[in-house]
Amino acid sequence: MRANVLFVEDEEALRMTVGDRLRNEGYAVECAADGDEDSRRPTQIPFDLIILDVMLPHKSGFVVCRDIRQAGLITPILMLTARGQTSDKVNGLKIGADDYVTKPFNMLELMARVEALLRRAPSRPVVQTGGLTLDPFMWTLWEPKRPGTERL
């Protein structure tokens, strides 16, 4: 089963570039541009990895990361941001990020870090049948995202 990645980045060009690269590497990718909306998304759809910018509209990536951890989720989080001060890196790691990469970055290094985080991530017993996916760990059942479909 391919890994499901949430990529939260407000810069559209970067969101498209990294999203496309992740898809080309075989990952299922959902992209988002807003920290406020997307702080709820990881609790609704199970992701294997979250790549999170810090400087997002409405809610910073630091706050989103903290909220995800306070919700009890152990999904690996990689901060991908222009904020490269040591204090920012330390803060990100202390609030729950598993890795911290500063922009500009090398795409090969980013992909290697993604692979490393996914290797260490706990696997979930997800069941797929009849066009539905069941995640008993998160107590969720859903259909693949298609126009006109709703979460069950």
PDB file of C-alpha atoms in Angstrom:
ATOM      1  CA  MET A   1       0.000   0.000   0.000  1.00  0.00           C
ATOM      2  CA  ARG A   2       1.351   3.448  -0.862  1.00  0.00           C
ATOM      3  CA  ALA A   3       1.942   5.985   1.854  1.00  0.00           C
ATOM      4  CA  ASN A   4      -0.622   8.755   2.270  1.00  0.00           C
ATOM      5  CA  VAL A   5       1.034  12.193   2.637  1.00  0.00           C
ATOM      6  CA  LEU A   6      -0.509  15.527   3.637  1.00  0.00           C
ATOM      7  CA  PHE A   7       1.529  18.497   2.351  1.00  0.00           C
ATOM      8  CA  VAL A   8       0.523  21.865   3.834  1.00  0.00           C
ATOM      9  CA  GLU A   9       2.201  24.775   2.030  1.00  0.00           C
ATOM     10  CA  ASP A  10       0.765  28.191   1.156  1.00  0.00           C
ATOM     11  CA  GLU A  11       3.114  28.860  -1.779  1.00  0.00           C
ATOM     12  CA  GLU A  12       1.284  27.384  -4.775  1.00  0.00           C
ATOM     13  CA  ALA A  13       4.329  26.778  -7.005  1.00  0.00           C
ATOM     14  CA  LEU A  14       6.150  24.874  -4.271  1.00  0.00           C
ATOM     15  CA  ARG A  15       2.987  22.969  -3.338  1.00  0.00           C
ATOM     16  CA  MET A  16       2.650  21.829  -6.953  1.00  0.00           C
ATOM     17  CA  THR A  17       6.354  20.998  -7.409  1.00  0.00           C
ATOM     18  CA  VAL A  18       6.763  18.970  -4.219  1.00  0.00           C
ATOM     19  CA  GLY A  19       3.299  17.421  -4.568  1.00  0.00           C
ATOM     20  CA  ASP A  20       4.093  16.254  -8.103  1.00  0.00           C
ATOM     21  CA  ARG A  21       7.464  14.866  -7.024  1.00  0.00           C
ATOM     22  CA  LEU A  22       5.886  12.925  -4.160  1.00  0.00           C
ATOM     23  CA  ARG A  23       3.275  11.499  -6.537  1.00  0.00           C
ATOM     24  CA  ASN A  24       6.001  10.530  -9.024  1.00  0.00           C
ATOM     25  CA  GLU A  25       7.740   8.698  -6.169  1.00  0.00           C
ATOM     26  CA  GLY A  26       4.535   6.677  -5.667  1.00  0.00           C
ATOM     27  CA  TYR A  27       2.931   8.463  -2.709  1.00  0.00           C
ATOM     28  CA  ALA A  28      -0.731   9.409  -2.446  1.00  0.00           C
ATOM     29  CA  VAL A  29      -0.663  13.150  -1.760  1.00  0.00           C
ATOM     30  CA  GLU A  30      -3.190  15.669  -0.516  1.00  0.00           C
ATOM     31  CA  CYS A  31      -2.092  19.289  -0.675  1.00  0.00           C
ATOM     32  CA  ALA A  32      -3.443  22.195   1.310  1.00  0.00           C
ATOM     33  CA  ALA A  33      -2.609  25.871   1.698  1.00  0.00           C
ATOM     34  CA  ASP A  34      -4.204  26.865   4.990  1.00  0.00           C
ATOM     35  CA  GLY A  35      -3.161  26.028   8.552  1.00  0.00           C
ATOM     36  CA  ASP A  36      -6.600  26.682  10.025  1.00  0.00           C
ATOM     37  CA  GLU A  37      -8.550  24.218   7.883  1.00  0.00           C
ATOM     38  CA  ASP A  38      -5.805  21.651   7.861  1.00  0.00           C
ATOM     39  CA  SER A  39      -5.280  21.401  11.585  1.00  0.00           C
ATOM     40  CA  ARG A  40      -8.446  19.251  11.607  1.00  0.00           C
ATOM     41  CA  ARG A  41      -7.670  17.168   8.524  1.00  0.00           C
ATOM     42  CA  PRO A  42      -5.101  14.772  10.083  1.00  0.00           C
ATOM     43  CA  THR A  43      -7.706  13.628  12.604  1.00  0.00           C
ATOM     44  CA  GLN A  44     -10.260  12.967   9.865  1.00  0.00           C
ATOM     45  CA  ILE A  45      -8.185  11.092   7.280  1.00  0.00           C
ATOM     46  CA  PRO A  46      -5.290   8.885   8.336  1.00  0.00           C
ATOM     47  CA  PHE A  47      -1.996  10.123   6.942  1.00  0.00           C
ATOM     48  CA  ASP A  48       1.331   8.307   7.099  1.00  0.00           C
ATOM     49  CA  LEU A  49       3.310  11.579   6.954  1.00  0.00           C
ATOM     50  CA  ILE A  50       2.565  15.289   7.275  1.00  0.00           C
ATOM     51  CA  ILE A  51       4.853  17.852   5.620  1.00  0.00           C
ATOM     52  CA  LEU A  52       4.107  21.206   7.167  1.00  0.00           C
ATOM     53  CA  ASP A  53       5.182  24.768   6.399  1.00  0.00           C
ATOM     54  CA  VAL A  54       5.518  27.095   9.404  1.00  0.00           C
ATOM     55  CA  MET A  55       4.352  30.399   7.919  1.00  0.00           C
ATOM     56  CA  LEU A  56       0.766  29.577   6.946  1.00  0.00           C
ATOM     57  CA  PRO A  57      -2.298  31.821   6.714  1.00  0.00           C
ATOM     58  CA  HIS A  58      -4.650  31.775   9.730  1.00  0.00           C
ATOM     59  CA  LYS A  59      -2.637  29.390  11.921  1.00  0.00           C
ATOM     60  CA  SER A  60       1.111  28.788  11.980  1.00  0.00           C
ATOM     61  CA  GLY A  61       2.602  25.380  11.307  1.00  0.00           C
ATOM     62  CA  PHE A  62       3.968  25.400  14.871  1.00  0.00           C
ATOM     63  CA  VAL A  63       0.420  25.673  16.230  1.00  0.00           C
ATOM     64  CA  VAL A  64      -0.867  23.025  13.795  1.00  0.00           C
ATOM     65  CA  CYS A  65       1.955  20.664  14.847  1.00  0.00           C
ATOM     66  CA  ARG A  66       1.239  21.247  18.531  1.00  0.00           C
ATOM     67  CA  ASP A  67      -2.498  20.655  17.982  1.00  0.00           C
ATOM     68  CA  ILE A  68      -1.821  17.400  16.137  1.00  0.00           C
ATOM     69  CA  ARG A  69       0.329  16.146  19.003  1.00  0.00           C
ATOM     70  CA  GLN A  70      -2.178  17.274  21.627  1.00  0.00           C
ATOM     71  CA  ALA A  71      -4.829  15.270  19.755  1.00  0.00           C
ATOM     72  CA  GLY A  72      -2.672  12.196  20.413  1.00  0.00           C
ATOM     73  CA  LEU A  73      -1.641  11.536  16.814  1.00  0.00           C
ATOM     74  CA  ILE A  74       1.787   9.991  16.298  1.00  0.00           C
ATOM     75  CA  THR A  75       1.933  10.594  12.536  1.00  0.00           C
ATOM     76  CA  PRO A  76       5.454  11.730  11.581  1.00  0.00           C
ATOM     77  CA  ILE A  77       5.677  15.474  10.893  1.00  0.00           C
ATOM     78  CA  LEU A  78       8.366  17.068   8.735  1.00  0.00           C
ATOM     79  CA  MET A  79       8.562  20.857   8.984  1.00  0.00           C
ATOM     80  CA  LEU A  80       9.536  22.389   5.620  1.00  0.00           C
ATOM     81  CA  THR A  81      10.035  26.108   6.064  1.00  0.00           C
ATOM     82  CA  ALA A  82      12.056  29.227   5.350  1.00  0.00           C
ATOM     83  CA  ARG A  83      12.399  29.854   9.083  1.00  0.00           C
ATOM     84  CA  GLY A  84      15.917  28.597   9.615  1.00  0.00           C
ATOM     85  CA  GLN A  85      16.978  30.165  12.910  1.00  0.00           C
ATOM     86  CA  THR A  86      18.217  27.654  15.466  1.00  0.00           C
ATOM     87  CA  SER A  87      15.469  28.789  17.860  1.00  0.00           C
ATOM     88  CA  ASP A  88      12.817  27.982  15.214  1.00  0.00           C
ATOM     89  CA  LYS A  89      14.280  24.534  14.597  1.00  0.00           C
ATOM     90  CA  VAL A  90      14.468  23.779  18.316  1.00  0.00           C
ATOM     91  CA  ASN A  91      10.915  25.037  18.846  1.00  0.00           C
ATOM     92  CA  GLY A  92       9.586  22.900  15.981  1.00  0.00           C
ATOM     93  CA  LEU A  93      11.276  19.773  17.260  1.00  0.00           C
ATOM     94  CA  LYS A  94      10.218  20.420  20.871  1.00  0.00           C
ATOM     95  CA  ILE A  95       6.539  20.841  19.992  1.00  0.00           C
ATOM     96  CA  GLY A  96       6.491  17.513  18.151  1.00  0.00           C
ATOM     97  CA  ALA A  97       8.040  17.697  14.677  1.00  0.00           C
ATOM     98  CA  ASP A  98      10.126  14.666  13.758  1.00  0.00           C
ATOM     99  CA  ASP A  99      12.341  16.509  11.268  1.00  0.00           C
ATOM    100  CA  TYR A 100      12.965  20.091  10.180  1.00  0.00           C
ATOM    101  CA  VAL A 101      14.137  21.111   6.692  1.00  0.00           C
ATOM    102  CA  THR A 102      14.822  24.719   5.706  1.00  0.00           C
ATOM    103  CA  LYS A 103      14.123  26.340   2.345  1.00  0.00           C
ATOM    104  CA  PRO A 104      15.771  26.410  -0.073  1.00  0.00           C
ATOM    105  CA  PHE A 105      16.292  22.668   0.030  1.00  0.00           C
ATOM    106  CA  ASN A 106      17.606  19.901  -2.191  1.00  0.00           C
ATOM    107  CA  MET A 107      14.760  17.743  -3.539  1.00  0.00           C
ATOM    108  CA  LEU A 108      16.816  14.526  -3.281  1.00  0.00           C
ATOM    109  CA  GLU A 109      17.530  15.239   0.392  1.00  0.00           C
ATOM    110  CA  LEU A 110      13.850  15.959   1.051  1.00  0.00           C
ATOM    111  CA  MET A 111      12.829  12.661  -0.585  1.00  0.00           C
ATOM    112  CA  ALA A 112      15.436  10.790   1.488  1.00  0.00           C
ATOM    113  CA  ARG A 113      14.078  12.367   4.679  1.00  0.00           C
ATOM    114  CA  VAL A 114      10.513  11.451   3.665  1.00  0.00           C
ATOM    115  CA  GLU A 115      11.586   7.837   3.104  1.00  0.00           C
ATOM    116  CA  ALA A 116      13.434   7.737   6.436  1.00  0.00           C
ATOM    117  CA  LEU A 117      10.421   9.039   8.365  1.00  0.00           C
ATOM    118  CA  LEU A 118       8.094   6.581   6.656  1.00  0.00           C
ATOM    119  CA  ARG A 119      10.441   3.668   7.436  1.00  0.00           C
ATOM    120  CA  ARG A 120      10.213   4.473  11.132  1.00  0.00           C
ATOM    121  CA  ALA A 121       6.482   5.231  11.162  1.00  0.00           C
ATOM    122  CA  PRO A 122       4.255   2.665  12.841  1.00  0.00           C
ATOM    123  CA  SER A 123       2.178   0.765  10.337  1.00  0.00           C
ATOM    124  CA  ARG A 124      -1.585   0.725  10.656  1.00  0.00           C
ATOM    125  CA  PRO A 125      -3.783  -2.204   9.702  1.00  0.00           C
ATOM    126  CA  VAL A 126      -5.862  -0.517   6.972  1.00  0.00           C
ATOM    127  CA  VAL A 127      -8.404  -2.651   5.122  1.00  0.00           C
ATOM    128  CA  GLN A 128      -9.524  -1.811   1.568  1.00  0.00           C
ATOM    129  CA  THR A 129     -12.514  -3.513  -0.013  1.00  0.00           C
ATOM    130  CA  GLY A 130     -15.287  -2.627  -2.431  1.00  0.00           C
ATOM    131  CA  GLY A 131     -14.005   0.903  -3.009  1.00  0.00           C
ATOM    132  CA  LEU A 132     -13.980   1.657   0.718  1.00  0.00           C
ATOM    133  CA  THR A 133     -11.085   2.003   3.139  1.00  0.00           C
ATOM    134  CA  LEU A 134     -11.349   1.140   6.842  1.00  0.00           C
ATOM    135  CA  ASP A 135      -8.812   2.284   9.404  1.00  0.00           C
ATOM    136  CA  PRO A 136      -9.693   0.516  12.658  1.00  0.00           C
ATOM    137  CA  PHE A 137      -7.009   2.453  14.568  1.00  0.00           C
ATOM    138  CA  MET A 138      -8.682   5.796  13.747  1.00  0.00           C
ATOM    139  CA  TRP A 139     -12.216   4.311  13.663  1.00  0.00           C
ATOM    140  CA  THR A 140     -12.774   5.763  10.183  1.00  0.00           C
ATOM    141  CA  LEU A 141     -14.351   4.483   6.997  1.00  0.00           C
ATOM    142  CA  TRP A 142     -14.132   6.450   3.749  1.00  0.00           C
ATOM    143  CA  GLU A 143     -14.282   6.334  -0.017  1.00  0.00           C
ATOM    144  CA  PRO A 144     -11.426   7.629  -2.157  1.00  0.00           C
ATOM    145  CA  LYS A 145     -11.838  11.361  -2.748  1.00  0.00           C
ATOM    146  CA  ARG A 146     -13.949  11.848  -5.875  1.00  0.00           C
ATOM    147  CA  PRO A 147     -16.291  14.671  -6.838  1.00  0.00           C
ATOM    148  CA  GLY A 148     -19.668  14.054  -5.281  1.00  0.00           C
ATOM    149  CA  THR A 149     -18.520  11.546  -2.657  1.00  0.00           C
ATOM    150  CA  GLU A 150     -18.926  12.162   1.048  1.00  0.00           C
ATOM    151  CA  ARG A 151     -17.142  10.735   4.049  1.00  0.00           C
ATOM    152  CA  LEU A 152     -19.069   7.918   5.702  1.00  0.00           C
TER     153      LEU A 152
END
